[in-house]
Amino acid sequence: QVQLVESGGGLVQAGGSLRLSCAASGRTFRSYRMGWFRQAPGKEREFVAEISGSGGSTIYADSVKGRFTISRDNAKNTVYLQMDSLKPEDTGVYYCAARAAITTGYDYWGQGTQVTVSS
């Protein structure tokens, strides 16, 4: 069982930056691939980024490439999402999630943190 708690959301002007954190419980954190998703009002949840258990491999949605950076600190059981050059279309609730392998679905989800980017 893995419990995930996001933090770091807030209100920021377009062009600004935010760093989201996701703290995970459990001693097997490093065995999980960690992902970030977001859901804008009236839209479906969409993939943002994912990082491998070791942190050596990352995947990004085209919409955030070059602006967002996913990282993790396995000693702290935490995954981060550094968001730079934010745009109003980045507004939404951001969720972190964990899965055992790239071929499986996400088994664990956090409660989400709101990010609002004003124009």
Short mmCIF file of C-alpha atoms in Angstrom, two decimals:
data_model
loop_
_atom_site.label_atom_id
_atom_site.label_comp_id
_atom_site.label_asym_id
_atom_site.label_seq_id
_atom_site.Cartn_x
_atom_site.Cartn_y
_atom_site.Cartn_z
CA GLN A 1 0.00 0.00 0.00
CA VAL A 2 1.27 3.43 -0.95
CA GLN A 3 -0.22 6.71 0.21
CA LEU A 4 0.53 9.86 -1.75
CA VAL A 5 0.14 13.46 -0.59
CA GLU A 6 0.67 16.37 -2.97
CA SER A 7 1.59 19.91 -1.99
CA GLY A 8 2.91 23.10 -3.54
CA GLY A 9 -0.02 24.21 -5.63
CA GLY A 10 -1.24 27.77 -5.71
CA LEU A 11 -1.96 30.86 -7.79
CA VAL A 12 0.75 32.19 -10.10
CA GLN A 13 0.92 34.62 -12.98
CA ALA A 14 1.61 33.45 -16.50
CA GLY A 15 5.35 33.05 -17.01
CA GLY A 16 5.90 32.18 -13.38
CA SER A 17 7.03 28.98 -11.70
CA LEU A 18 5.80 26.51 -9.13
CA ARG A 19 7.25 23.33 -7.68
CA LEU A 20 4.90 20.55 -6.71
CA SER A 21 5.87 17.84 -4.26
CA CYS A 22 4.38 14.42 -3.68
CA ALA A 23 5.31 12.62 -0.48
CA ALA A 24 4.86 8.86 -0.45
CA SER A 25 4.52 6.45 2.44
CA GLY A 26 6.07 3.02 2.51
CA ARG A 27 9.53 1.53 2.21
CA THR A 28 9.22 0.44 -1.41
CA PHE A 29 9.01 3.89 -2.96
CA ARG A 30 12.02 3.36 -5.20
CA SER A 31 10.35 0.35 -6.81
CA TYR A 32 7.52 2.49 -8.22
CA ARG A 33 7.38 4.57 -11.36
CA MET A 34 5.87 7.91 -10.40
CA GLY A 35 3.70 10.07 -12.58
CA TRP A 36 2.03 13.47 -12.57
CA PHE A 37 -1.39 14.04 -14.13
CA ARG A 38 -3.66 17.06 -14.29
CA GLN A 39 -7.33 17.76 -14.80
CA ALA A 40 -8.68 21.08 -15.97
CA PRO A 41 -12.29 22.09 -15.29
CA GLY A 42 -14.63 20.28 -17.67
CA LYS A 43 -11.84 18.18 -19.16
CA GLU A 44 -10.56 14.67 -18.71
CA ARG A 45 -7.49 13.95 -16.64
CA GLU A 46 -4.35 13.99 -18.77
CA PHE A 47 -0.81 12.69 -18.42
CA VAL A 48 1.91 15.23 -17.65
CA ALA A 49 5.13 13.38 -16.81
CA GLU A 50 6.55 10.15 -15.44
CA ILE A 51 9.85 9.10 -13.89
CA SER A 52 11.36 5.66 -13.39
CA GLY A 53 12.13 4.22 -9.98
CA SER A 54 15.82 5.11 -10.21
CA GLY A 55 15.10 8.52 -11.66
CA GLY A 56 17.17 7.73 -14.74
CA SER A 57 14.30 7.78 -17.22
CA THR A 58 11.63 10.41 -17.74
CA ILE A 59 8.67 10.89 -20.08
CA TYR A 60 6.80 14.12 -20.75
CA ALA A 61 3.64 15.16 -22.50
CA ASP A 62 4.39 17.30 -25.56
CA SER A 63 2.49 20.20 -24.01
CA VAL A 64 4.96 20.52 -21.13
CA LYS A 65 8.28 19.47 -22.70
CA GLY A 66 10.96 22.02 -22.09
CA ARG A 67 8.93 23.77 -19.36
CA PHE A 68 8.33 21.10 -16.71
CA THR A 69 10.87 18.85 -15.02
CA ILE A 70 10.03 15.74 -13.02
CA SER A 71 12.51 14.47 -10.44
CA ARG A 72 12.57 12.30 -7.35
CA ASP A 73 14.47 11.89 -4.12
CA ASN A 74 14.21 8.27 -3.05
CA ALA A 75 15.85 9.00 0.30
CA LYS A 76 12.94 11.33 1.07
CA ASN A 77 10.22 9.25 -0.64
CA THR A 78 9.29 12.32 -2.65
CA VAL A 79 8.68 13.14 -6.29
CA TYR A 80 8.71 16.69 -7.62
CA LEU A 81 7.34 18.56 -10.58
CA GLN A 82 9.15 21.82 -11.35
CA MET A 83 6.90 23.93 -13.55
CA ASP A 84 8.40 26.92 -15.34
CA SER A 85 7.05 29.33 -17.95
CA LEU A 86 3.55 28.54 -16.78
CA LYS A 87 0.62 29.25 -19.06
CA PRO A 88 -3.09 29.74 -18.25
CA GLU A 89 -3.78 26.41 -19.96
CA ASP A 90 -1.67 24.70 -17.28
CA THR A 91 -4.43 25.47 -14.77
CA GLY A 92 -5.97 22.43 -13.12
CA VAL A 93 -5.78 19.96 -10.29
CA TYR A 94 -2.47 18.12 -10.34
CA TYR A 95 -2.28 14.54 -9.12
CA CYS A 96 0.66 12.28 -8.48
CA ALA A 97 0.35 8.56 -9.01
CA ALA A 98 2.40 5.40 -8.63
CA ARG A 99 2.63 2.22 -10.67
CA ALA A 100 4.77 -0.88 -10.42
CA ALA A 101 5.84 -1.03 -14.05
CA ILE A 102 5.51 0.84 -17.32
CA THR A 103 3.23 -1.92 -18.60
CA THR A 104 0.73 -1.69 -15.74
CA GLY A 105 -1.83 0.88 -14.74
CA TYR A 106 -1.44 3.39 -11.95
CA ASP A 107 -2.45 1.74 -8.69
CA TYR A 108 -2.16 4.63 -6.26
CA TRP A 109 -3.27 8.25 -6.49
CA GLY A 110 -2.96 11.33 -4.36
CA GLN A 111 -5.80 13.71 -3.54
CA GLY A 112 -4.54 16.45 -5.85
CA THR A 113 -3.34 20.02 -5.52
CA GLN A 114 -4.80 23.02 -7.33
CA VAL A 115 -2.65 25.04 -9.71
CA THR A 116 -4.10 28.25 -11.12
CA VAL A 117 -2.23 30.33 -13.69
CA SER A 118 -3.60 33.80 -14.30
CA SER A 119 -3.11 35.67 -17.56
#
